[in-house]
mmCIF file of C-alpha atoms and ligand atoms in Angstrom:
data_model
loop_
_atom_site.group_PDB
_atom_site.id
_atom_site.type_symbol
_atom_site.label_atom_id
_atom_site.label_comp_id
_atom_site.label_asym_id
_atom_site.label_seq_id
_atom_site.Cartn_x
_atom_site.Cartn_y
_atom_site.Cartn_z
ATOM 1 C CA MET A 1 -5.317 46.391 64.276
ATOM 2 C CA THR A 2 -3.572 42.995 64.404
ATOM 3 C CA LEU A 3 -1.962 41.467 61.311
ATOM 4 C CA ARG A 4 -4.671 38.778 61.239
ATOM 5 C CA VAL A 5 -7.475 41.369 61.196
ATOM 6 C CA ARG A 6 -5.672 43.344 58.494
ATOM 7 C CA ILE A 7 -5.171 40.297 56.240
ATOM 8 C CA HIS A 8 -8.777 39.212 56.790
ATOM 9 C CA SER A 9 -10.115 42.635 55.810
ATOM 10 C CA LEU A 10 -8.004 42.467 52.625
ATOM 11 C CA LEU A 11 -9.248 38.995 51.675
ATOM 12 C CA ASP A 12 -12.860 39.344 52.849
ATOM 13 C CA PRO A 13 -15.150 39.216 49.753
ATOM 14 C CA ALA A 14 -17.558 41.590 51.539
ATOM 15 C CA SER A 15 -14.831 44.183 52.110
ATOM 16 C CA ASP A 16 -15.299 47.302 49.996
ATOM 17 C CA GLY A 17 -11.895 48.924 50.564
ATOM 18 C CA HIS A 18 -9.676 49.992 47.687
ATOM 19 C CA ALA A 19 -6.901 47.479 48.510
ATOM 20 C CA ALA A 20 -9.386 44.603 48.998
ATOM 21 C CA ARG A 21 -10.977 45.345 45.613
ATOM 22 C CA ARG A 22 -7.531 45.403 43.983
ATOM 23 C CA ILE A 23 -6.649 42.046 45.513
ATOM 24 C CA ARG A 24 -9.933 40.572 44.246
ATOM 25 C CA GLY A 25 -9.194 41.951 40.766
ATOM 26 C CA PHE A 26 -5.667 40.499 40.915
ATOM 27 C CA GLU A 27 -7.021 37.097 41.920
ATOM 28 C CA VAL A 28 -9.517 37.041 39.045
ATOM 29 C CA ALA A 29 -6.689 38.005 36.649
ATOM 30 C CA LEU A 30 -4.571 35.204 38.143
ATOM 31 C CA ILE A 31 -7.336 32.654 37.592
ATOM 32 C CA LEU A 32 -7.745 33.789 33.965
ATOM 33 C CA VAL A 33 -3.971 33.603 33.384
ATOM 34 C CA GLY A 34 -3.911 30.118 34.961
ATOM 35 C CA ILE A 35 -6.806 28.885 32.820
ATOM 36 C CA SER A 36 -5.124 30.306 29.686
ATOM 37 C CA SER A 37 -1.751 28.735 30.483
ATOM 38 C CA VAL A 38 -3.241 25.287 31.203
ATOM 39 C CA SER A 39 -5.413 25.534 28.048
ATOM 40 C CA ALA A 40 -2.385 26.582 25.973
ATOM 41 C CA GLY A 41 -0.494 23.530 27.266
ATOM 42 C CA THR A 42 -3.052 21.201 25.632
ATOM 43 C CA VAL A 43 -2.521 22.648 22.125
ATOM 44 C CA ASP A 44 -0.774 20.204 19.758
ATOM 45 C CA GLY A 45 2.287 21.436 17.908
ATOM 46 C CA LEU A 46 3.323 23.957 20.545
ATOM 47 C CA SER A 47 7.071 24.627 20.540
ATOM 48 C CA PRO A 48 8.971 23.150 23.527
ATOM 49 C CA GLU A 49 9.839 26.687 24.744
ATOM 50 C CA ALA A 50 6.175 27.783 24.658
ATOM 51 C CA ARG A 51 5.134 24.579 26.409
ATOM 52 C CA LEU A 52 7.757 25.162 29.105
ATOM 53 C CA LEU A 53 6.565 28.751 29.531
ATOM 54 C CA ALA A 54 2.924 27.590 29.871
ATOM 55 C CA ALA A 55 3.958 24.991 32.483
ATOM 56 C CA LEU A 56 5.980 27.624 34.345
ATOM 57 C CA VAL A 57 3.071 30.082 34.422
ATOM 58 C CA THR A 58 0.724 27.298 35.578
ATOM 59 C CA GLY A 59 3.161 26.433 38.379
ATOM 60 C CA VAL A 60 3.465 30.076 39.499
ATOM 61 C CA VAL A 61 -0.329 30.542 39.517
ATOM 62 C CA ALA A 62 -0.816 27.299 41.469
ATOM 63 C CA ALA A 63 1.870 28.335 43.980
ATOM 64 C CA LEU A 64 0.130 31.709 44.509
ATOM 65 C CA PHE A 65 -3.195 29.919 45.102
ATOM 66 C CA PHE A 66 -1.378 27.712 47.602
ATOM 67 C CA ALA A 67 -0.140 30.823 49.424
ATOM 68 C CA GLU A 68 -3.702 32.168 49.411
ATOM 69 C CA TYR A 69 -5.000 28.904 50.849
ATOM 70 C CA LEU A 70 -2.599 29.296 53.771
ATOM 71 C CA ALA A 71 -4.508 32.475 54.578
ATOM 72 C CA LEU A 72 -7.113 30.194 56.183
ATOM 73 C CA TRP A 73 -5.096 31.157 59.265
ATOM 74 C CA VAL A 74 -7.245 34.348 59.368
ATOM 75 C CA ALA A 75 -10.546 32.357 59.365
ATOM 76 C CA PRO A 76 -11.194 33.142 63.099
ATOM 77 C CA GLU A 77 -11.728 36.806 62.034
ATOM 78 C CA ASN A 78 -14.729 35.814 59.900
ATOM 79 C CA PRO A 79 -17.808 37.309 61.658
ATOM 80 C CA HIS A 80 -19.788 34.084 61.033
ATOM 81 C CA LEU A 81 -17.112 32.049 62.815
ATOM 82 C CA HIS A 82 -16.464 34.436 65.720
ATOM 83 C CA HIS A 83 -18.196 32.213 68.257
ATOM 84 C CA SER A 84 -15.905 29.217 67.454
ATOM 85 C CA SER A 85 -12.400 28.632 68.838
ATOM 86 C CA PRO A 86 -9.615 29.533 66.336
ATOM 87 C CA ALA A 87 -8.923 25.860 65.513
ATOM 88 C CA ASN A 88 -12.639 25.175 65.081
ATOM 89 C CA ALA A 89 -13.117 28.270 62.907
ATOM 90 C CA ARG A 90 -10.278 27.137 60.612
ATOM 91 C CA MET A 91 -11.695 23.621 60.377
ATOM 92 C CA ARG A 92 -15.173 24.970 59.563
ATOM 93 C CA TRP A 93 -13.720 27.195 56.846
ATOM 94 C CA VAL A 94 -11.750 24.225 55.390
ATOM 95 C CA LEU A 95 -15.005 22.231 55.199
ATOM 96 C CA SER A 96 -17.066 25.115 53.734
ATOM 97 C CA ALA A 97 -17.860 25.200 49.980
ATOM 98 C CA GLU A 98 -15.355 28.046 49.511
ATOM 99 C CA GLY A 99 -12.669 26.182 51.479
ATOM 100 C CA ILE A 100 -13.154 22.984 49.471
ATOM 101 C CA ILE A 101 -13.018 24.870 46.150
ATOM 102 C CA ASP A 102 -9.859 26.693 47.282
ATOM 103 C CA LEU A 103 -8.283 23.382 48.341
ATOM 104 C CA LEU A 104 -9.107 21.841 44.960
ATOM 105 C CA ALA A 105 -7.572 24.869 43.281
ATOM 106 C CA VAL A 106 -4.243 24.318 45.072
ATOM 107 C CA LEU A 107 -4.035 20.668 44.024
ATOM 108 C CA PRO A 108 -2.082 21.630 40.874
ATOM 109 C CA ALA A 109 0.670 23.004 43.127
ATOM 110 C CA VAL A 110 0.871 19.725 45.023
ATOM 111 C CA ALA A 111 0.719 17.722 41.782
ATOM 112 C CA VAL A 112 3.445 19.845 40.203
ATOM 113 C CA ALA A 113 5.622 19.463 43.318
ATOM 114 C CA TYR A 114 5.268 15.664 43.467
ATOM 115 C CA GLY A 115 4.620 14.848 39.823
ATOM 116 C CA GLY A 116 7.292 17.189 38.455
ATOM 117 C CA ALA A 117 7.901 16.673 34.759
ATOM 118 C CA ARG A 118 5.626 13.627 34.709
ATOM 119 C CA LEU A 119 2.584 15.903 34.984
ATOM 120 C CA GLY A 120 1.522 16.037 31.342
ATOM 121 C CA ALA A 121 -0.520 18.852 29.837
ATOM 122 C CA GLU A 122 -3.537 16.550 29.479
ATOM 123 C CA SER A 123 -3.643 15.603 33.155
ATOM 124 C CA ALA A 124 -3.083 19.243 34.111
ATOM 125 C CA SER A 125 -6.074 20.247 31.980
ATOM 126 C CA VAL A 126 -8.418 18.876 34.623
ATOM 127 C CA PHE A 127 -7.344 21.823 36.779
ATOM 128 C CA VAL A 128 -8.915 24.221 34.325
ATOM 129 C CA LEU A 129 -12.216 22.948 35.650
ATOM 130 C CA LEU A 130 -11.170 23.580 39.244
ATOM 131 C CA TRP A 131 -9.997 27.097 38.454
ATOM 132 C CA VAL A 132 -13.203 27.855 36.550
ATOM 133 C CA LEU A 133 -14.999 26.786 39.735
ATOM 134 C CA LYS A 134 -12.822 29.207 41.724
ATOM 135 C CA LEU A 135 -13.754 31.930 39.244
ATOM 136 C CA ALA A 136 -17.417 31.208 39.991
ATOM 137 C CA THR A 137 -16.849 32.031 43.676
ATOM 138 C CA HIS A 138 -15.746 35.515 42.553
ATOM 139 C CA ALA A 139 -18.802 36.114 40.364
ATOM 140 C CA GLN A 140 -20.878 38.643 42.287
ATOM 141 C CA GLY A 141 -24.021 37.542 40.453
ATOM 142 C CA ALA A 142 -23.698 33.886 41.513
ATOM 143 C CA GLY A 143 -25.804 34.474 44.630
ATOM 144 C CA LEU A 144 -28.347 36.381 42.562
ATOM 145 C CA ILE A 145 -28.717 33.494 40.099
ATOM 146 C CA ALA A 146 -29.176 30.985 42.930
ATOM 147 C CA ARG A 147 -31.805 33.263 44.513
ATOM 148 C CA VAL A 148 -33.727 33.632 41.219
ATOM 149 C CA PHE A 149 -33.835 29.842 40.761
ATOM 150 C CA HIS A 150 -35.018 29.467 44.350
ATOM 151 C CA ASN A 151 -37.712 32.170 44.015
ATOM 152 C CA GLU A 152 -39.001 30.822 40.726
ATOM 153 C CA ARG A 153 -38.760 27.143 41.638
ATOM 154 C CA SER A 154 -42.509 26.454 41.347
ATOM 155 C CA ALA A 155 -42.841 28.124 37.919
ATOM 156 C CA LEU A 156 -39.618 26.460 36.750
ATOM 157 C CA SER A 157 -40.755 23.028 37.913
ATOM 158 C CA ALA A 158 -44.091 23.530 36.084
ATOM 159 C CA ALA A 159 -42.159 24.348 32.881
ATOM 160 C CA ALA A 160 -39.822 21.375 33.496
ATOM 161 C CA ALA A 161 -42.854 19.099 33.949
ATOM 162 C CA LEU A 162 -44.253 20.372 30.632
ATOM 163 C CA PHE A 163 -40.888 19.677 29.015
ATOM 164 C CA LEU A 164 -40.872 16.100 30.343
ATOM 165 C CA ILE A 165 -44.493 15.483 29.265
ATOM 166 C CA VAL A 166 -43.760 16.614 25.697
ATOM 167 C CA LEU A 167 -40.442 14.728 25.685
ATOM 168 C CA PHE A 168 -41.871 11.363 26.713
ATOM 169 C CA SER A 169 -44.984 11.755 24.537
ATOM 170 C CA ALA A 170 -42.785 12.577 21.523
ATOM 171 C CA ALA A 171 -40.436 9.640 22.199
ATOM 172 C CA THR A 172 -43.366 7.222 22.601
ATOM 173 C CA ILE A 173 -45.228 8.366 19.462
ATOM 174 C CA ALA A 174 -41.967 8.374 17.446
ATOM 175 C CA HIS A 175 -41.347 4.797 18.643
ATOM 176 C CA TRP A 176 -44.820 3.748 17.363
ATOM 177 C CA LEU A 177 -44.315 5.465 14.014
ATOM 178 C CA GLU A 178 -40.657 4.703 13.246
ATOM 179 C CA ALA A 179 -39.700 1.493 15.082
ATOM 180 C CA GLU A 180 -40.311 -0.720 12.038
ATOM 181 C CA ARG A 181 -38.269 1.385 9.602
ATOM 182 C CA GLN A 182 -35.439 2.381 11.957
ATOM 183 C CA PRO A 183 -35.238 -0.175 14.779
ATOM 184 C CA GLU A 184 -31.686 0.930 15.660
ATOM 185 C CA HIS A 185 -32.839 4.501 16.491
ATOM 186 C CA PHE A 186 -36.505 4.074 17.459
ATOM 187 C CA GLY A 187 -36.608 0.411 18.534
ATOM 188 C CA SER A 188 -37.481 1.329 22.124
ATOM 189 C CA ILE A 189 -38.785 4.378 23.974
ATOM 190 C CA PRO A 190 -35.386 5.023 25.678
ATOM 191 C CA ALA A 191 -33.690 4.841 22.249
ATOM 192 C CA SER A 192 -36.239 7.329 20.803
ATOM 193 C CA LEU A 193 -35.553 9.730 23.681
ATOM 194 C CA TRP A 194 -32.295 10.863 22.044
ATOM 195 C CA TRP A 195 -34.173 12.050 18.927
ATOM 196 C CA ALA A 196 -36.885 13.608 21.152
ATOM 197 C CA VAL A 197 -34.355 15.597 23.232
ATOM 198 C CA VAL A 198 -32.424 16.811 20.176
ATOM 199 C CA THR A 199 -35.669 17.875 18.455
ATOM 200 C CA LEU A 200 -37.422 19.357 21.490
ATOM 201 C CA THR A 201 -34.429 21.528 22.342
ATOM 202 C CA THR A 202 -34.364 22.548 18.638
ATOM 203 C CA THR A 203 -30.711 21.425 18.477
ATOM 204 C CA GLY A 204 -31.290 19.120 15.496
ATOM 205 C CA TYR A 205 -27.991 17.234 15.021
ATOM 206 C CA GLY A 206 -29.578 15.435 12.079
ATOM 207 C CA ASP A 207 -28.004 12.075 13.041
ATOM 208 C CA VAL A 208 -31.482 10.568 13.603
ATOM 209 C CA VAL A 209 -34.452 11.719 11.473
ATOM 210 C CA PRO A 210 -37.967 10.306 11.118
ATOM 211 C CA LEU A 211 -38.606 8.870 7.643
ATOM 212 C CA SER A 212 -42.399 8.406 7.586
ATOM 213 C CA ALA A 213 -44.666 11.370 6.728
ATOM 214 C CA ALA A 214 -46.395 11.075 10.105
ATOM 215 C CA GLY A 215 -43.002 10.948 11.850
ATOM 216 C CA ARG A 216 -41.896 14.147 10.087
ATOM 217 C CA MET A 217 -45.129 15.897 11.070
ATOM 218 C CA LEU A 218 -44.490 14.811 14.643
ATOM 219 C CA GLY A 219 -40.946 16.227 14.372
ATOM 220 C CA GLY A 220 -42.322 19.636 13.273
ATOM 221 C CA LEU A 221 -44.804 19.664 16.125
ATOM 222 C CA VAL A 222 -42.123 18.750 18.684
ATOM 223 C CA MET A 223 -39.902 21.579 17.403
ATOM 224 C CA LEU A 224 -42.728 24.086 17.840
ATOM 225 C CA CYS A 225 -43.402 22.754 21.361
ATOM 226 C CA GLY A 226 -39.657 23.095 22.078
ATOM 227 C CA ILE A 227 -39.646 26.755 21.057
ATOM 228 C CA CYS A 228 -42.689 27.385 23.310
ATOM 229 C CA VAL A 229 -41.154 25.614 26.330
ATOM 230 C CA LEU A 230 -37.816 27.432 25.919
ATOM 231 C CA ALA A 231 -39.625 30.777 25.544
ATOM 232 C CA LEU A 232 -41.562 29.983 28.709
ATOM 233 C CA LEU A 233 -38.359 29.166 30.627
ATOM 234 C CA ALA A 234 -36.639 32.313 29.325
ATOM 235 C CA GLY A 235 -39.675 34.393 30.332
ATOM 236 C CA ILE A 236 -39.784 32.931 33.854
ATOM 237 C CA LEU A 237 -36.062 33.525 34.380
ATOM 238 C CA ALA A 238 -36.075 37.046 32.885
ATOM 239 C CA ASN A 239 -39.037 38.001 35.041
ATOM 240 C CA GLY A 240 -37.423 36.429 38.125
ATOM 241 C CA PHE A 241 -34.178 38.325 37.499
ATOM 242 C CA ALA A 242 -35.959 41.658 37.053
ATOM 243 C CA ALA A 243 -38.005 41.121 40.244
ATOM 244 C CA GLU A 244 -34.955 40.090 42.307
ATOM 245 C CA VAL A 245 -32.821 43.006 41.052
ATOM 246 C CA ARG A 246 -35.710 45.390 41.865
ATOM 247 C CA ARG A 247 -36.055 43.884 45.342
ATOM 248 C CA ARG A 248 -32.318 44.226 46.053
ATOM 249 C CA GLU A 249 -32.258 47.778 44.745
ATOM 250 C CA PHE A 250 -35.264 48.602 46.943
ATOM 251 C CA VAL A 251 -33.469 47.318 50.073
ATOM 252 C CA ARG A 252 -30.286 49.218 49.143
ATOM 253 C CA ILE A 253 -32.147 52.498 48.566
ATOM 254 C CA TRP A 254 -34.222 51.913 51.713
ATOM 255 C CA GLU A 255 -30.991 51.749 53.735
ATOM 256 C CA LEU A 256 -29.729 54.961 52.112
ATOM 257 C CA VAL A 257 -33.046 56.725 52.745
ATOM 258 C CA ALA A 258 -32.808 55.764 56.420
ATOM 259 C CA ARG A 259 -29.588 57.828 56.592
ATOM 260 C CA VAL A 260 -31.308 61.021 55.363
ATOM 261 C CA PRO A 261 -32.874 62.796 58.398
ATOM 262 C CA PHE A 262 -35.315 64.634 56.103
ATOM 263 C CA PHE A 263 -37.243 61.342 55.711
ATOM 264 C CA ALA A 264 -37.062 60.443 59.425
ATOM 265 C CA ASP A 265 -40.661 61.471 60.193
ATOM 266 C CA THR A 266 -42.102 59.910 57.056
ATOM 267 C CA GLY A 267 -44.301 56.853 57.666
ATOM 268 C CA ALA A 268 -43.400 53.392 56.335
ATOM 269 C CA ILE A 269 -46.018 53.415 53.546
ATOM 270 C CA ALA A 270 -44.951 56.850 52.292
ATOM 271 C CA ILE A 271 -41.281 55.816 52.502
ATOM 272 C CA SER A 272 -41.854 52.746 50.349
ATOM 273 C CA ASP A 273 -43.555 55.033 47.822
ATOM 274 C CA ILE A 274 -40.488 57.307 47.836
ATOM 275 C CA VAL A 275 -37.893 54.503 47.829
ATOM 276 C CA ASP A 276 -39.417 53.146 44.618
ATOM 277 C CA ARG A 277 -38.726 56.468 42.910
ATOM 278 C CA LEU A 278 -35.194 57.189 44.142
ATOM 279 C CA ARG A 279 -31.954 56.136 42.458
ATOM 280 C CA SER A 280 -28.503 56.407 44.054
ATOM 281 C CA ARG A 281 -25.643 58.163 42.306
ATOM 282 C CA SER A 282 -22.039 58.874 43.298
ATOM 283 C CA TYR A 283 -19.738 61.761 42.322
ATOM 284 C CA PRO A 284 -15.992 62.156 42.956
ATOM 285 C CA GLY A 285 -14.815 65.206 44.922
ATOM 286 C CA GLY A 286 -14.643 68.293 42.681
ATOM 287 C CA ALA A 287 -17.352 67.097 40.251
ATOM 288 C CA THR A 288 -20.012 69.570 39.109
ATOM 289 C CA VAL A 289 -23.426 68.210 40.052
ATOM 290 C CA ILE A 290 -25.551 71.160 38.890
ATOM 291 C CA ARG A 291 -24.589 73.917 36.480
ATOM 292 C CA LYS A 292 -26.317 77.289 36.788
ATOM 293 C CA GLY A 293 -28.706 77.976 33.881
ATOM 294 C CA ALA A 294 -29.114 74.301 32.925
ATOM 295 C CA ALA A 295 -32.584 72.771 32.717
ATOM 296 C CA GLY A 296 -33.658 71.115 35.976
ATOM 297 C CA ASP A 297 -34.551 67.458 35.517
ATOM 298 C CA SER A 298 -34.074 66.127 39.069
ATOM 299 C CA MET A 299 -33.449 66.960 42.706
ATOM 300 C CA PHE A 300 -30.900 65.393 45.083
ATOM 301 C CA PHE A 301 -30.784 64.227 48.716
ATOM 302 C CA ILE A 302 -27.262 63.982 50.165
ATOM 303 C CA VAL A 303 -26.548 60.598 51.774
ATOM 304 C CA SER A 304 -22.854 61.260 52.417
ATOM 305 C CA GLY A 305 -20.364 63.981 51.484
ATOM 306 C CA GLU A 306 -20.572 67.772 51.121
ATOM 307 C CA VAL A 307 -21.408 70.111 48.262
ATOM 308 C CA GLU A 308 -20.721 73.768 47.680
ATOM 309 C CA VAL A 309 -23.569 75.917 46.352
ATOM 310 C CA ARG A 310 -22.376 79.018 44.515
ATOM 311 C CA VAL A 311 -25.027 81.744 44.173
ATOM 312 C CA GLY A 312 -23.417 84.773 42.526
ATOM 313 C CA GLU A 313 -20.408 85.691 44.696
ATOM 314 C CA ARG A 314 -21.727 83.843 47.734
ATOM 315 C CA THR A 315 -20.910 80.211 48.535
ATOM 316 C CA LEU A 316 -22.474 77.952 51.121
ATOM 317 C CA GLU A 317 -22.127 74.308 52.024
ATOM 318 C CA LEU A 318 -24.716 71.546 52.246
ATOM 319 C CA ARG A 319 -23.966 68.154 53.791
ATOM 320 C CA ASP A 320 -25.441 64.729 54.772
ATOM 321 C CA GLY A 321 -29.211 64.941 55.092
ATOM 322 C CA ASP A 322 -29.594 68.207 53.097
ATOM 323 C CA PHE A 323 -31.220 68.386 49.688
ATOM 324 C CA PHE A 324 -30.687 70.572 46.628
ATOM 325 C CA GLY A 325 -31.908 71.017 43.056
ATOM 326 C CA GLU A 326 -35.515 71.495 44.175
ATOM 327 C CA MET A 327 -35.899 75.135 43.058
ATOM 328 C CA ALA A 328 -35.775 74.486 39.318
ATOM 329 C CA LEU A 329 -38.437 71.780 39.702
ATOM 330 C CA LEU A 330 -40.741 73.931 41.839
ATOM 331 C CA ASP A 331 -40.302 77.138 39.795
ATOM 332 C CA ARG A 332 -40.017 75.357 36.435
ATOM 333 C CA LYS A 333 -37.059 77.623 35.697
ATOM 334 C CA PRO A 334 -33.373 76.972 34.878
ATOM 335 C CA ARG A 335 -30.984 76.076 37.722
ATOM 336 C CA SER A 336 -30.345 79.046 40.009
ATOM 337 C CA ALA A 337 -26.807 78.129 41.179
ATOM 338 C CA ASP A 338 -23.722 75.966 40.566
ATOM 339 C CA VAL A 339 -23.442 72.970 42.881
ATOM 340 C CA THR A 340 -20.050 71.189 43.190
ATOM 341 C CA ALA A 341 -19.058 68.129 45.212
ATOM 342 C CA LEU A 342 -16.445 69.062 47.849
ATOM 343 C CA SER A 343 -15.700 65.429 48.733
ATOM 344 C CA PRO A 344 -16.777 62.022 47.359
ATOM 345 C CA LEU A 345 -20.537 62.388 47.259
ATOM 346 C CA THR A 346 -23.424 59.906 47.368
ATOM 347 C CA VAL A 347 -26.865 61.257 46.602
ATOM 348 C CA LEU A 348 -30.355 59.945 46.087
ATOM 349 C CA VAL A 349 -31.835 61.323 42.878
ATOM 350 C CA LEU A 350 -35.528 62.047 42.361
ATOM 351 C CA ASN A 351 -36.348 62.818 38.740
ATOM 352 C CA VAL A 352 -38.809 65.514 37.703
ATOM 353 C CA ALA A 353 -41.660 63.188 36.670
ATOM 354 C CA ASP A 354 -41.490 61.330 40.001
ATOM 355 C CA PHE A 355 -41.208 64.662 41.844
ATOM 356 C CA TYR A 356 -44.566 65.831 40.457
ATOM 357 C CA GLN A 357 -46.217 62.451 41.040
ATOM 358 C CA LEU A 358 -44.938 62.496 44.619
ATOM 359 C CA ALA A 359 -46.303 66.033 45.042
ATOM 360 C CA GLY A 360 -49.783 64.574 44.416
ATOM 361 C CA GLN A 361 -49.291 61.583 46.733
ATOM 362 C CA GLN A 362 -47.144 63.022 49.535
ATOM 363 C CA PRO A 363 -48.193 66.697 49.792
ATOM 364 C CA LYS A 364 -46.642 67.095 53.286
ATOM 365 C CA LEU A 365 -43.218 66.055 52.083
ATOM 366 C CA ILE A 366 -43.289 68.382 49.097
ATOM 367 C CA ALA A 367 -44.616 71.215 51.319
ATOM 368 C CA ALA A 368 -41.513 70.803 53.549
ATOM 369 C CA ILE A 369 -39.264 70.994 50.468
ATOM 370 C CA GLU A 370 -41.186 74.014 49.216
ATOM 371 C CA ALA A 371 -40.874 75.816 52.572
ATOM 372 C CA GLU A 372 -37.086 75.366 52.473
ATOM 373 C CA ALA A 373 -37.007 76.569 48.848
ATOM 374 C CA VAL A 374 -38.906 79.746 49.848
ATOM 375 C CA ARG A 375 -36.365 80.412 52.621
ATOM 376 C CA ARG A 376 -33.444 79.851 50.232
ATOM 377 C CA ARG A 377 -34.962 82.089 47.574
ATOM 378 C CA SER A 378 -35.368 84.962 50.029
ATOM 379 C CA THR A 379 -31.738 84.684 51.241
ATOM 380 C CA ASP A 380 -30.534 84.555 47.615
ATOM 381 C CA LEU A 381 -32.537 87.699 46.796
ATOM 382 C CA GLN A 382 -31.067 89.553 49.773
ATOM 383 C CA ALA A 383 -27.500 88.557 48.875
ATOM 384 C CA PRO A 384 -25.440 90.805 46.572
ATOM 385 C CA ALA A 385 -25.355 89.450 43.006
HETATM 386 P P1 LIG B 1 -31.833 74.630 41.654
HETATM 387 O O1 LIG B 1 -32.126 76.063 41.296
HETATM 388 O O2 LIG B 1 -32.648 73.595 41.009
HETATM 389 O O3 LIG B 1 -30.285 74.328 41.397
HETATM 390 C C1 LIG B 1 -29.336 74.971 42.212
HETATM 391 C C2 LIG B 1 -29.629 74.610 43.645
HETATM 392 O O4 LIG B 1 -28.839 75.237 44.621
HETATM 393 C C3 LIG B 1 -31.027 75.112 43.994
HETATM 394 O O5 LIG B 1 -31.980 74.445 43.236
HETATM 395 C C4 LIG B 1 -31.025 74.905 45.466
HETATM 396 O O6 LIG B 1 -31.286 73.571 45.780
HETATM 397 C C5 LIG B 1 -29.591 75.235 45.825
HETATM 398 N N1 LIG B 1 -29.576 76.580 46.436
HETATM 399 C C6 LIG B 1 -29.785 77.748 45.845
HETATM 400 N N2 LIG B 1 -29.743 78.759 46.782
HETATM 401 C C7 LIG B 1 -29.510 78.157 47.978
HETATM 402 C C8 LIG B 1 -29.383 78.635 49.323
HETATM 403 N N3 LIG B 1 -29.455 79.896 49.634
HETATM 404 N N4 LIG B 1 -29.173 77.711 50.284
HETATM 405 C C9 LIG B 1 -29.055 76.403 49.992
HETATM 406 N N5 LIG B 1 -29.190 75.910 48.739
HETATM 407 C C10 LIG B 1 -29.419 76.767 47.747
#
């Protein structure tokens, strides 16, 4: 592996390796330290030593971001840029949203280098904004939020239209009712909009208030409309989030199910029925997954890793594609053996309620599990206790 490939795999946001995750964690910590040091520099009455320390920390953080920016050298390793020449790949990365944000984040380093002591805390504070932006590129949920807004755009625009209708109606009626008494605040519809926005969003600064009885009644009505519109927006977004998270989880579990040979012959419709009911779970090597005698509340399909099943004095191993924990569910008895992870283990878990529902809907699948359970039971009975 060349140095360029190695550095790219460490810095790639999609990389799941231990070192890559540590570097990402370090970078987030660096951004937070940088934001804190720049913020601290804007506090009045800070001692000269503390101010110097804050400036020093800001400089170090900016210099580290500068070093990170130089890692654009590894851009040709990005799978999306593979088809471009190295120079082209670097240029495309520089012009990408991530490249521009990273460039903006290194500006403090350049400013510190050229501005030196003249760079006051106030002018440096603008970089807090740039570093907050950099933090956003690390937020794993940022893509999810964008997706939810995109999916729900028609419902959101309907709610936004409702908001605008109420806003302009409120501003117009308030102008009719209050213009004579308070021409400075309600003399025109645009002037009344400030009161309408503050009331509709239920912020209520109290700097502008209607004085006539009718104006106050209008204010109450606008507040109630505001609560309804905000509730509607919150409902749309909450629903959109839940649906998107469910969809992503479905795709993730679907991919895991595809790795379990037991489901290989199951048709697409049956699989989607099963995928909906499975949850993934991971165990470190050495962890006890099932304890003999415990109540059985779920069964497990191994996606990766090995487990050891201990039945009396006998031990046997199960690996990728095997399942376990079915006997307690079928027999409605306590667990018949101890099951321990021999290596880092990823399993798909099917809980007892879903197991019985699936038995009604996918009898063939449960029959295959039952046949294996019968075989296991007979070998366990033959084995010495
Ligand atoms: P359960 O009894 O729910 O919990 C312990 C699990 O160990 C059991 O289900 C089986 O899945 C598994 N097990 C028990 N005996 C054997 C065997 N002979 N071969 C493979 N797995 C077994």
